[in-house]
Short mmCIF file of C-alpha atoms in Angstrom, two decimals:
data_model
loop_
_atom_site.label_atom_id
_atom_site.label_comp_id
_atom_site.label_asym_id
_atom_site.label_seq_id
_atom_site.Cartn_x
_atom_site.Cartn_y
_atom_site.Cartn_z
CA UNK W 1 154.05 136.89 -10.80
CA UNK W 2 152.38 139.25 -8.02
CA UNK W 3 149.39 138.10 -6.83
CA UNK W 4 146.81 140.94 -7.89
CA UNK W 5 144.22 142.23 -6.32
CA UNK W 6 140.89 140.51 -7.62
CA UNK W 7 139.19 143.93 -8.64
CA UNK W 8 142.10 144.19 -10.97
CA UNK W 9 142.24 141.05 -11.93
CA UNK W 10 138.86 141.29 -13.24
CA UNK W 11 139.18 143.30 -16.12
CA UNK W 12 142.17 141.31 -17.05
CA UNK W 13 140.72 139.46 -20.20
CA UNK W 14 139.23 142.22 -21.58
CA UNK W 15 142.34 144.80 -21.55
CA UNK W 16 142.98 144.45 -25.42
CA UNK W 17 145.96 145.95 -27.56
CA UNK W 18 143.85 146.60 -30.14
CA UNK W 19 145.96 148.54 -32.91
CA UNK W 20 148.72 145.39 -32.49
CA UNK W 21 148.30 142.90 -35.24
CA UNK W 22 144.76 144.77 -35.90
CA UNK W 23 143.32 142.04 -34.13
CA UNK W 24 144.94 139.45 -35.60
CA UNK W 25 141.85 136.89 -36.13
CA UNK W 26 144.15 133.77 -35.34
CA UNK W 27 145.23 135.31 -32.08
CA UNK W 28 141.88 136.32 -31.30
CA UNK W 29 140.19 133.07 -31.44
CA UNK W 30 143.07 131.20 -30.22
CA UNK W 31 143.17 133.81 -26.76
CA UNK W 32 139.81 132.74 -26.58
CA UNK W 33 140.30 129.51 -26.12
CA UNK W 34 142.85 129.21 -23.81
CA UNK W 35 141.43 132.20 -21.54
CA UNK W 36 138.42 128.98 -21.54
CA UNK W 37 140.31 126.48 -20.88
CA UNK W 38 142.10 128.25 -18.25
CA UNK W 39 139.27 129.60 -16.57
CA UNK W 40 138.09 125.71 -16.12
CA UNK W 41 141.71 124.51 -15.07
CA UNK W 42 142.12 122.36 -18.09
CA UNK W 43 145.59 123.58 -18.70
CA UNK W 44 146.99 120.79 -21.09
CA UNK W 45 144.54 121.81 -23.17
CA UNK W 46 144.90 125.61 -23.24
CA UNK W 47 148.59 124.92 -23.71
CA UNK W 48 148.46 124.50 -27.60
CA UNK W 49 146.36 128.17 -28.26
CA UNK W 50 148.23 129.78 -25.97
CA UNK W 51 151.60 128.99 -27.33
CA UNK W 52 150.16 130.09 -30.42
CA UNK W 53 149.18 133.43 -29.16
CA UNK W 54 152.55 133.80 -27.22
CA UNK W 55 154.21 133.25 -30.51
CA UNK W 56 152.54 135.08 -32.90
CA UNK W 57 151.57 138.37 -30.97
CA UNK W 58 153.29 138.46 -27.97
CA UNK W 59 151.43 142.05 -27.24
CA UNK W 60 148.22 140.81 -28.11
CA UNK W 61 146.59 140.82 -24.36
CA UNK W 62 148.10 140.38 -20.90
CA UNK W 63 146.59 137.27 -20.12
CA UNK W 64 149.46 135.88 -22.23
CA UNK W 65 151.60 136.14 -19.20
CA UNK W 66 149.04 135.71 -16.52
CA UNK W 67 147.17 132.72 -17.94
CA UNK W 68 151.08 131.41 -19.06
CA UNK W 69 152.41 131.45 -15.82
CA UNK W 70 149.51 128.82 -14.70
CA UNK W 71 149.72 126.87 -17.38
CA UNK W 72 153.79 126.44 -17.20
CA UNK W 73 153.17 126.38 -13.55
CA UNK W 74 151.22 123.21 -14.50
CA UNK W 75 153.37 121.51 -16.77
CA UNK W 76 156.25 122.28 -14.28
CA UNK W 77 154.46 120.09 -11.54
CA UNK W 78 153.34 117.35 -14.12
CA UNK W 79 156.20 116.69 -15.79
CA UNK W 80 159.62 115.32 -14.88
CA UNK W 81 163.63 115.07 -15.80
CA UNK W 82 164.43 117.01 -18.84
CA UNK W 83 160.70 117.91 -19.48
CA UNK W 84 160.16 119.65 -16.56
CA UNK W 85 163.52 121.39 -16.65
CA UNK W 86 162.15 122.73 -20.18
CA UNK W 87 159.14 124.06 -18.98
CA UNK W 88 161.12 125.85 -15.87
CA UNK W 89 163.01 127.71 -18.30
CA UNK W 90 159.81 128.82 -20.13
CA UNK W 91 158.23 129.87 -17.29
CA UNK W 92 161.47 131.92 -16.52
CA UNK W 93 161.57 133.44 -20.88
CA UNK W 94 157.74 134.09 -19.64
CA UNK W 95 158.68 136.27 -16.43
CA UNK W 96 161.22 138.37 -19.39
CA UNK W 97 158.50 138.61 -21.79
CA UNK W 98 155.81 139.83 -19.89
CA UNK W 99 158.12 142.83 -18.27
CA UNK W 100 159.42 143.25 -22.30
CA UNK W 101 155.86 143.41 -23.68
CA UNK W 102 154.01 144.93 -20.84
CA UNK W 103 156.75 147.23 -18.54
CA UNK W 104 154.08 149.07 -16.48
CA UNK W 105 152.58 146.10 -15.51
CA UNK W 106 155.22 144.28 -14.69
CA UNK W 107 157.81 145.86 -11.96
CA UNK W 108 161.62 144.88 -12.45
CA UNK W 109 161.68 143.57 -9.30
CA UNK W 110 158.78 141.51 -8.73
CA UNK W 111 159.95 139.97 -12.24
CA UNK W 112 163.42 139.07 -10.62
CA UNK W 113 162.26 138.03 -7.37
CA UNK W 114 159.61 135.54 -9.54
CA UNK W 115 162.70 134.05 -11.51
CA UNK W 116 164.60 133.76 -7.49
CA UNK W 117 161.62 131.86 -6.01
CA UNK W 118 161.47 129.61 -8.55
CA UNK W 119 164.67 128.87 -9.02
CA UNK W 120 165.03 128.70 -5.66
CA UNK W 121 161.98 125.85 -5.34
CA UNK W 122 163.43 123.50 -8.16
CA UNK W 123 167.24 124.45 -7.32
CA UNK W 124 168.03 120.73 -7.46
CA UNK W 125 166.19 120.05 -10.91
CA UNK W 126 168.60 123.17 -12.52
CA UNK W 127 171.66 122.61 -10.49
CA UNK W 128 172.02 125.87 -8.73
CA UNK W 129 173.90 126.22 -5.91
CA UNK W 130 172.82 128.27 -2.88
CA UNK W 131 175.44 131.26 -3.75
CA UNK W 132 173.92 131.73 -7.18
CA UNK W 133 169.81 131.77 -6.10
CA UNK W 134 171.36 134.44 -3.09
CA UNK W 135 172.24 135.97 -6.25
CA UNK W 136 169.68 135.78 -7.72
CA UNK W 137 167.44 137.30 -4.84
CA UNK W 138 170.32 139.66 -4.02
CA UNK W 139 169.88 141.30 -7.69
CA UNK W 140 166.63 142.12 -7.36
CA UNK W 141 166.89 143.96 -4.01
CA UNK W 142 169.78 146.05 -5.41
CA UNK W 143 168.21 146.96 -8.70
CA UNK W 144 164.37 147.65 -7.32
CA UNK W 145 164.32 147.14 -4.11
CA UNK W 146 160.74 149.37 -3.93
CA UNK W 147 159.30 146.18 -5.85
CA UNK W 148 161.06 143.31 -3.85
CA UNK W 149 157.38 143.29 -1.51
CA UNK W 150 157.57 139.05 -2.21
CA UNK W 151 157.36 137.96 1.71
CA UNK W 152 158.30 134.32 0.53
CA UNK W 153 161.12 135.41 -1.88
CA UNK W 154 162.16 138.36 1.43
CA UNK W 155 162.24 135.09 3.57
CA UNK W 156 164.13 132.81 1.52
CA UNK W 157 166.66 135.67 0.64
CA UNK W 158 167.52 136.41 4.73
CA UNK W 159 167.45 132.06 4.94
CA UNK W 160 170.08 131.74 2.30
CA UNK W 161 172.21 134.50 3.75
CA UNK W 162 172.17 132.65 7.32
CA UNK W 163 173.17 128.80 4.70
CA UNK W 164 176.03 130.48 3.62
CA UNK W 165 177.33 132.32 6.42
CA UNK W 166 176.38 128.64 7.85
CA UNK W 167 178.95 127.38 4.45
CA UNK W 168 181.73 130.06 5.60
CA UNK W 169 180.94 131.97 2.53
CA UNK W 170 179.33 134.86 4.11
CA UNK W 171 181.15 136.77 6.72
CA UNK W 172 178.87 137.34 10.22
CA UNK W 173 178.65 141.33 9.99
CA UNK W 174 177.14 140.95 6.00
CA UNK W 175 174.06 138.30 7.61
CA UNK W 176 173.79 140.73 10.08
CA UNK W 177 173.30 143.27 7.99
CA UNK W 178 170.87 141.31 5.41
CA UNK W 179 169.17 140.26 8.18
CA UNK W 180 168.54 144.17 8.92
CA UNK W 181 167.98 145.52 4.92
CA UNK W 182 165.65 142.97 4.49
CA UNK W 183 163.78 144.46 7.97
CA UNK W 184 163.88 147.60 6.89
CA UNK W 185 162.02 146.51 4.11
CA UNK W 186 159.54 144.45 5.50
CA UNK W 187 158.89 147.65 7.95
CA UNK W 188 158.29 149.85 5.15
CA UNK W 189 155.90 147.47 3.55
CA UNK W 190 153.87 146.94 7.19
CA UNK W 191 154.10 150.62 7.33
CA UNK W 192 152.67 151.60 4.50
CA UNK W 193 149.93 149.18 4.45
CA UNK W 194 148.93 150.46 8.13
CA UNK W 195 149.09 153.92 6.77
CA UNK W 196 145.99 152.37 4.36
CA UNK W 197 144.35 150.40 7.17
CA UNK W 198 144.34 153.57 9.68
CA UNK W 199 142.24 155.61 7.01
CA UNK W 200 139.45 152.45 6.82
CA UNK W 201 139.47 151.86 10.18
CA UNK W 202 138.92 155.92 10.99
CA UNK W 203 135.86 155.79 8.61
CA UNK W 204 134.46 152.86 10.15
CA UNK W 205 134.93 154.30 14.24
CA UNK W 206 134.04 157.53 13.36
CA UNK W 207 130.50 155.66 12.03
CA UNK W 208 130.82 155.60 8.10
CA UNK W 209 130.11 152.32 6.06
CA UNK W 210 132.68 150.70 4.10
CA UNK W 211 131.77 149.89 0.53
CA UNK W 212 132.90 146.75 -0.88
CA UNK W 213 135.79 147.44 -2.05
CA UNK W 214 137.19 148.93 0.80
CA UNK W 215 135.77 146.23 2.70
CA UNK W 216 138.27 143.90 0.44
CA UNK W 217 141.25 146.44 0.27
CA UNK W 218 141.06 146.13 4.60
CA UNK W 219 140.65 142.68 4.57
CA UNK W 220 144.17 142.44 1.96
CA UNK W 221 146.08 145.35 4.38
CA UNK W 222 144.96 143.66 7.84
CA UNK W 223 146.38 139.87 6.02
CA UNK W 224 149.35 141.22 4.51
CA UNK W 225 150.39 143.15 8.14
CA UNK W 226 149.97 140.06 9.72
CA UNK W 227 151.83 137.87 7.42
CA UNK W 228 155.00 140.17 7.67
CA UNK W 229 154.43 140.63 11.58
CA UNK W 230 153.50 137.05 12.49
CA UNK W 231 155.33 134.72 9.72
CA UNK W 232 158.13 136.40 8.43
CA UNK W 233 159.86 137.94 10.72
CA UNK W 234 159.53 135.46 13.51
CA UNK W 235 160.61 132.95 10.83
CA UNK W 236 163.52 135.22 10.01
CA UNK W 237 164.58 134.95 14.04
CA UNK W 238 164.39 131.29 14.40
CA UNK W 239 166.42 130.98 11.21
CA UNK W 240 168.77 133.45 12.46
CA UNK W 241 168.44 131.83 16.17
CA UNK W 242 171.73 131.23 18.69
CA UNK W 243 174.15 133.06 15.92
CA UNK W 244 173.08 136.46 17.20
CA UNK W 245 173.37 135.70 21.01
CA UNK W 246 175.29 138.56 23.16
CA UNK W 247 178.68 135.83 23.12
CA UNK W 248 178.40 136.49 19.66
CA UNK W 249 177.31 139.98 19.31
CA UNK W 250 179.80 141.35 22.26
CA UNK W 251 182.94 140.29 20.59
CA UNK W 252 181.73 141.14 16.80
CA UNK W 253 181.01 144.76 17.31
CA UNK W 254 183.89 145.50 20.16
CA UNK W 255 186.28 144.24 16.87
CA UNK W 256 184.45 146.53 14.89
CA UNK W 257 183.63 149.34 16.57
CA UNK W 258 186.86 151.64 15.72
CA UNK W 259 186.50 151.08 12.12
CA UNK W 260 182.78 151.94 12.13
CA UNK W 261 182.25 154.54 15.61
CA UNK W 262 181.81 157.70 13.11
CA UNK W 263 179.35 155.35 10.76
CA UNK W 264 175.68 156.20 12.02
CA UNK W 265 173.97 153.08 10.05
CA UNK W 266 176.57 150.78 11.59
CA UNK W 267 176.07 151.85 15.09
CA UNK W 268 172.00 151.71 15.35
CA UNK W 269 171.83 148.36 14.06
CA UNK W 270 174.38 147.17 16.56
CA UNK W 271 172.76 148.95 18.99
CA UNK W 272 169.29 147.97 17.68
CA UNK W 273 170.66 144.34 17.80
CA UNK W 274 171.72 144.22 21.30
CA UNK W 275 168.75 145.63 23.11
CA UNK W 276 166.54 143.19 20.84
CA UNK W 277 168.89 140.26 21.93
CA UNK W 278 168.92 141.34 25.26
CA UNK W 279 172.54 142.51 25.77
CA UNK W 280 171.56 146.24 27.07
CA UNK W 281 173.60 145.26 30.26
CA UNK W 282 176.69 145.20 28.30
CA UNK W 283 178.89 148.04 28.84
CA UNK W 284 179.53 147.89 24.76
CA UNK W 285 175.66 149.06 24.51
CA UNK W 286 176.26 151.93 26.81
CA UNK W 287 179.49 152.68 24.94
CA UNK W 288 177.32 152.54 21.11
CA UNK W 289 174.14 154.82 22.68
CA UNK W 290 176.51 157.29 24.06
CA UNK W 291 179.03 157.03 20.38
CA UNK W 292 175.83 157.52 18.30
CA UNK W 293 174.29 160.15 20.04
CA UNK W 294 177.21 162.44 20.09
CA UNK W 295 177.25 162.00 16.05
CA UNK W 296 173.59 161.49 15.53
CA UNK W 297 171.49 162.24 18.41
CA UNK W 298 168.47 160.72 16.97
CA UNK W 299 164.72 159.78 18.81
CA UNK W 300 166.46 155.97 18.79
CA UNK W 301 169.34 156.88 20.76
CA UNK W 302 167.46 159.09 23.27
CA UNK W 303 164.99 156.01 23.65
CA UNK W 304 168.30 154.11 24.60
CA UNK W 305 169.02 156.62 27.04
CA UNK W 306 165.51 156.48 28.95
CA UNK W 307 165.98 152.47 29.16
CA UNK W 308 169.53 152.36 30.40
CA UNK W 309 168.99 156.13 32.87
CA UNK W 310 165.37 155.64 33.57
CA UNK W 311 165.18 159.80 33.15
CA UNK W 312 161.98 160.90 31.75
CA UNK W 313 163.48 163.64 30.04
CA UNK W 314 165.39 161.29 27.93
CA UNK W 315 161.58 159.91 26.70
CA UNK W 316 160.20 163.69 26.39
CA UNK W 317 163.51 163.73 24.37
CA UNK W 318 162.32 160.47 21.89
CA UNK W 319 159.32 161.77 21.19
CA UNK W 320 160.45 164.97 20.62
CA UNK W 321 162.61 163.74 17.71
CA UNK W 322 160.65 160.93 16.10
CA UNK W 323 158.61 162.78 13.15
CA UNK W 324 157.10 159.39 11.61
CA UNK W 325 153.74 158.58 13.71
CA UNK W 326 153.87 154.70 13.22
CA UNK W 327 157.27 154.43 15.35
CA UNK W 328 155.82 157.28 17.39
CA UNK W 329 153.24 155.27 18.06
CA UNK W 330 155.24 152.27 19.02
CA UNK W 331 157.51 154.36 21.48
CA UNK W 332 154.63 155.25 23.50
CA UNK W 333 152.98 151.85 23.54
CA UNK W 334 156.73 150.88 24.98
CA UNK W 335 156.57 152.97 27.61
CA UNK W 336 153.08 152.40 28.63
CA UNK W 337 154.42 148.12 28.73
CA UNK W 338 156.41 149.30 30.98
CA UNK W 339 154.44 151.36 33.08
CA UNK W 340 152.25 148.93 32.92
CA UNK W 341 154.62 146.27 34.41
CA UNK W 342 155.68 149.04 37.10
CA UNK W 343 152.18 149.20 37.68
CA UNK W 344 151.69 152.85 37.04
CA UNK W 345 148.31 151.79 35.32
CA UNK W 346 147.05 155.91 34.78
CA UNK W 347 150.36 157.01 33.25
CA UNK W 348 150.36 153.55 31.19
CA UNK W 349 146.75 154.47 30.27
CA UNK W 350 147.65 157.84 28.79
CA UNK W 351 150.53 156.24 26.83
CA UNK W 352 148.67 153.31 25.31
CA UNK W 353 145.97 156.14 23.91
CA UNK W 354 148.56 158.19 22.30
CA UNK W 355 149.49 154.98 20.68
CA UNK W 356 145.86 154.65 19.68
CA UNK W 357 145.51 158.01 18.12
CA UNK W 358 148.97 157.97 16.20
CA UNK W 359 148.04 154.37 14.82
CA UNK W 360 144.66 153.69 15.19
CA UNK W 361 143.95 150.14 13.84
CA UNK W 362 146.30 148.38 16.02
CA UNK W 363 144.36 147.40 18.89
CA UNK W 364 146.63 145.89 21.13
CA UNK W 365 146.66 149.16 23.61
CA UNK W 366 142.99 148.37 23.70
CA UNK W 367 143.68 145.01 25.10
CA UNK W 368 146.41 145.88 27.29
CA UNK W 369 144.04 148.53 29.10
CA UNK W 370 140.71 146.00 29.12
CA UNK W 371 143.68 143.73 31.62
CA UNK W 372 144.62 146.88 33.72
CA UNK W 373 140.98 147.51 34.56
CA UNK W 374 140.25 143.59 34.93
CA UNK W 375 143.19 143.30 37.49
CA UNK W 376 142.23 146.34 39.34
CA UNK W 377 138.42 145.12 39.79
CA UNK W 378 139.08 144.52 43.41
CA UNK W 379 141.11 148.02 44.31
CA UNK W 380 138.29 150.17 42.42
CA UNK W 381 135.07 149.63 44.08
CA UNK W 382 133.42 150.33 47.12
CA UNK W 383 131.34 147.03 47.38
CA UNK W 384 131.16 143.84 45.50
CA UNK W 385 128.87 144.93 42.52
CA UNK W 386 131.04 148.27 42.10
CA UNK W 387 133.95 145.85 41.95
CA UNK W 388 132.58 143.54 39.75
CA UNK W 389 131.80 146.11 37.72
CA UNK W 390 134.68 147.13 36.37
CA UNK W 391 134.32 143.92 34.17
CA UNK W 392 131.92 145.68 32.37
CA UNK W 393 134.10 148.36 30.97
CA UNK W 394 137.14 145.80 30.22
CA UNK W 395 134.75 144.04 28.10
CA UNK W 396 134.03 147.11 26.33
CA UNK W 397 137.67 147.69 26.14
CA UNK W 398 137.94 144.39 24.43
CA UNK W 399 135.71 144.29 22.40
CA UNK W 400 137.02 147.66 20.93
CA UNK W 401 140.56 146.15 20.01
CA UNK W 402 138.48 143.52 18.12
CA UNK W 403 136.65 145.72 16.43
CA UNK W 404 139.31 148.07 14.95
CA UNK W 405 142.34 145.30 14.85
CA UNK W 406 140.90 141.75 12.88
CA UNK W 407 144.04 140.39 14.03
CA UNK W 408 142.84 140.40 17.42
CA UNK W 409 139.30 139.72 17.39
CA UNK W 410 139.64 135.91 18.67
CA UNK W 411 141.42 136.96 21.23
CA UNK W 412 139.54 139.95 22.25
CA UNK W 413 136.07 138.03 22.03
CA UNK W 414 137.16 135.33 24.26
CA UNK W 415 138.81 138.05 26.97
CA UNK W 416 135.74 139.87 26.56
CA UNK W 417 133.35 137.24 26.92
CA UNK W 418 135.25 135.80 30.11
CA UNK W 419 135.10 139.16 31.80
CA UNK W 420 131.30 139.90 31.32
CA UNK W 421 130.91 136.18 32.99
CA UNK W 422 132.80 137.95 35.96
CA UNK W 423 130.52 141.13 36.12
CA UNK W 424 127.39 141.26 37.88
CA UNK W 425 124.36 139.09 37.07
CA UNK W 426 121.12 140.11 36.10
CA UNK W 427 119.65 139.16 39.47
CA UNK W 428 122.24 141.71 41.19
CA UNK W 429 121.28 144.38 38.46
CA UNK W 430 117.37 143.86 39.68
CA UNK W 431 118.62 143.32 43.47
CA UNK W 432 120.48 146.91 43.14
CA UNK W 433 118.31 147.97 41.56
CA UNK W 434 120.22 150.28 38.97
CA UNK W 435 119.66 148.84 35.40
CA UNK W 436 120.81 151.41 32.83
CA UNK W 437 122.04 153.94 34.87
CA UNK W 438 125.64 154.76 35.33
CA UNK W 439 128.04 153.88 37.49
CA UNK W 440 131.12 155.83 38.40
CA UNK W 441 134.07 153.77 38.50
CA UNK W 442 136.79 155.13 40.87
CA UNK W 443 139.92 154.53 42.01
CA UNK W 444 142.73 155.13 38.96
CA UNK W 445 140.29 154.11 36.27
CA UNK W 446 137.84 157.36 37.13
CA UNK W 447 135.61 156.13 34.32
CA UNK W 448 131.77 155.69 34.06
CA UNK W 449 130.12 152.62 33.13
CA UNK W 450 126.03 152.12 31.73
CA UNK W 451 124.84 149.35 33.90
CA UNK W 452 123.14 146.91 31.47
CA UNK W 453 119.46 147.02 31.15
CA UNK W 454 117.63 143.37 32.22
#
């Protein structure tokens, strides 16, 4: 079952159904014991008063199912052959029963995608084959797919697409578009837990305190980000690896394309597809940008436009169109990367900070300005220290990303720490004799920097 957060988990125990059974005293004491024995990890033991409490009053108390699914859990991983094939399907009556006794605790989907993982894990022990756990997976995401948030079970549901399009018994077009539902998902999810994140981090720049709870809910929105971002989807691309190359996608979609050239979904995932595989040079690409933006002119195909014309009006168009400030905010951190690379460093500046104001806990713009000023130290001085200087302020810039984005802060520290190694010393602070005072930096950066006090 979903992995709660602990503040809720605490008042588990203690979240009675009081007019059921009117506290039956057998339940009672029995619920007491096995919450014990739980609590302690001595599940063999808790195994005989729970059952009895699972039996008896199956509405009694939540911990039921919560304390059930470790102790089955248990058994499962103790026990073998027919045994442990028993206890499976327990665990999987327990995943029914605790969405039949307690519905608004349980979602519909994170029921069903509990019953897929685990049949998925012990597959071999029940004899399914990889068709029926897709199945099983593929259930769940059509009847609540709000709930399917599992990033294990959204993993192993892309994975077994890719095994049986592997088997023959999945057409290429249907992975391709699993492979892009189960995206979409994952996007939602990330965005709506950045959505979250941006409100803490807002509190915390603009000088407020977190309390402890928010200090928890930050840490669970930066972890759970970074598990879909770093882990899933990555693991999703290797899986899906040299069966999406251009030789592949080219011929797929040309096939296709008259069937589907007035179908607006179908043409921005193959376009989508493409540019991320890196077939933009096609002439098909050109030919699915130009199709979809006569039916759909949308701030995706426009963004297609600017990359294949290089016209800034096409970009002016992009943002123009895009209403949702999380891909708003990745547009304009794409076109400052590619300032960037162009070497347009003030444009690309102005660019990464809109991205920083539309989305501000990702700190990555941060970062990618501390390395414009670093590069530039030499082009925006007028003498050694004045070069040097501009260490200083990449540091800062650093040390900002680390300090709004978690995900970062390794990374920042060390950049940041490296840089102030390459600013002056303190002997050249008392030789020029300018300790806290500022220093204008020139050049494209036109920024001011505190020298550091000795």
């Amino acid at each position: 079952m979903k992995t709660r957060i602990t503040i809720l988990l605490a008042a588990l125990f203690v979240s009675f159904n009081i007019s059921f059974a009117q506290q039956d005293e057998e339940c009672m004491n029995n619920l007491s014991l096995f919450d014990g024995y739980v609590k302690s990890k001595r599940y063999d033991e808790a195994y005989e008063p729970w059952k009895i409490v699972r039996n008896k009053c199956p509405k009694f108390n939540r911990a039921i199912y919560a304390h059930g699914e470790k102790i089955l859990t248990h058994k499962i991983e103790n026990s073998t052959g027919a045994d442990q094939v028993a206890h499976i399907n327990d665990l999987m009556s327990l995943y029914n029963q605790s969405r039949e006794h307690f519905p608004s605790k349980y979602d519909e989907g994170e029921i069903l995608v509990d019953k897929a993982n685990l049949a998925y894990k012990y597959r071999d022990e029940l004899n399914k084959s990889a068709e029926q756990v897709y199945n099983m997976f593929d259930e769940a995401y059509k009847k609540d797919v709000k709930n399917f948030t599992n990033a294990k079970g959204l993993y192993t549901y892309f994975s077994l697409a890719v095994d049986l399009f592997d088997a023959g018994k999945m057409p290429a077009q249907k992975m391709f578009d699993k492979y892009d539902d189960i995206v979409e998902v994952i996007e939602g999810i990330i965005g709506d837990n950045t959505l979250k994140l941006n409100k803490l981090v807002e509190k915390e720049e603009a000088g407020g305190t977190l309390s402890k709870k928010e200090g928890r809910l930050k840490n669970y929105y930066e972890a759970n980000i970074k598990a879909f971002e770093e882990q899933v989807i990555p693991s999703m691309d290797k899986k899906l690896g040299d069966r999406a190359t251009c030789d592949v996608l080219v011929p797929l979609y040309e096939k296709n394309y008259e069937e589907n050239k007035n179908d607006g979904v179908w043409l921005q995932r193959a376009m989508n597809r493409m540019y991320a595989k890196g077939c933009k040079e096609d002439p098909l690409f050109l030919k699915l940008v130009e199709q979809k933006n006569s039916i759909e002119p949308s701030a995706d195909t426009a963004y297609y436009l600017y990359i294949l014309t290089g016209e800034q009006k096409y970009f002016d168009e992009t943002i123009s169109l895009e209403t949702d400030p999380l891909k708003k905010a990745k547009l304009y951190k794409k076109l400052a990367q590619d300032l960037k690379s162009k070497g347009s460093y003030g444009k690309a500046r102005q660019y990464y900070m809109e991205s920083v104001n539309l989305n501000p806990s990702d700190g990555s713009p941060y970062l990618a300005i501390a390395s414009m000023y670093a590069s530039s130290a030499n082009s925006c001085g007028s003498d050694n220290f004045s070069k040097r200087a501009v260490f200083w302020l990449a540091a800062l810039e650093a040390e900002k990303a680390g300090r709004v984005d978690s995900r970062l802060k390794s990374t920042a520290n060390r950049n940041a720490t490296s840089w102030r190694a390459s600013a002056p010393t303190k002997s050249e602070i008392f030789q020029k004799g300018n300790a806290g005072q500022p220093l204008k930096i020139g050049c494209w950066i036109q920024r001011t920097i505190t020298v550091p006090n000795i």
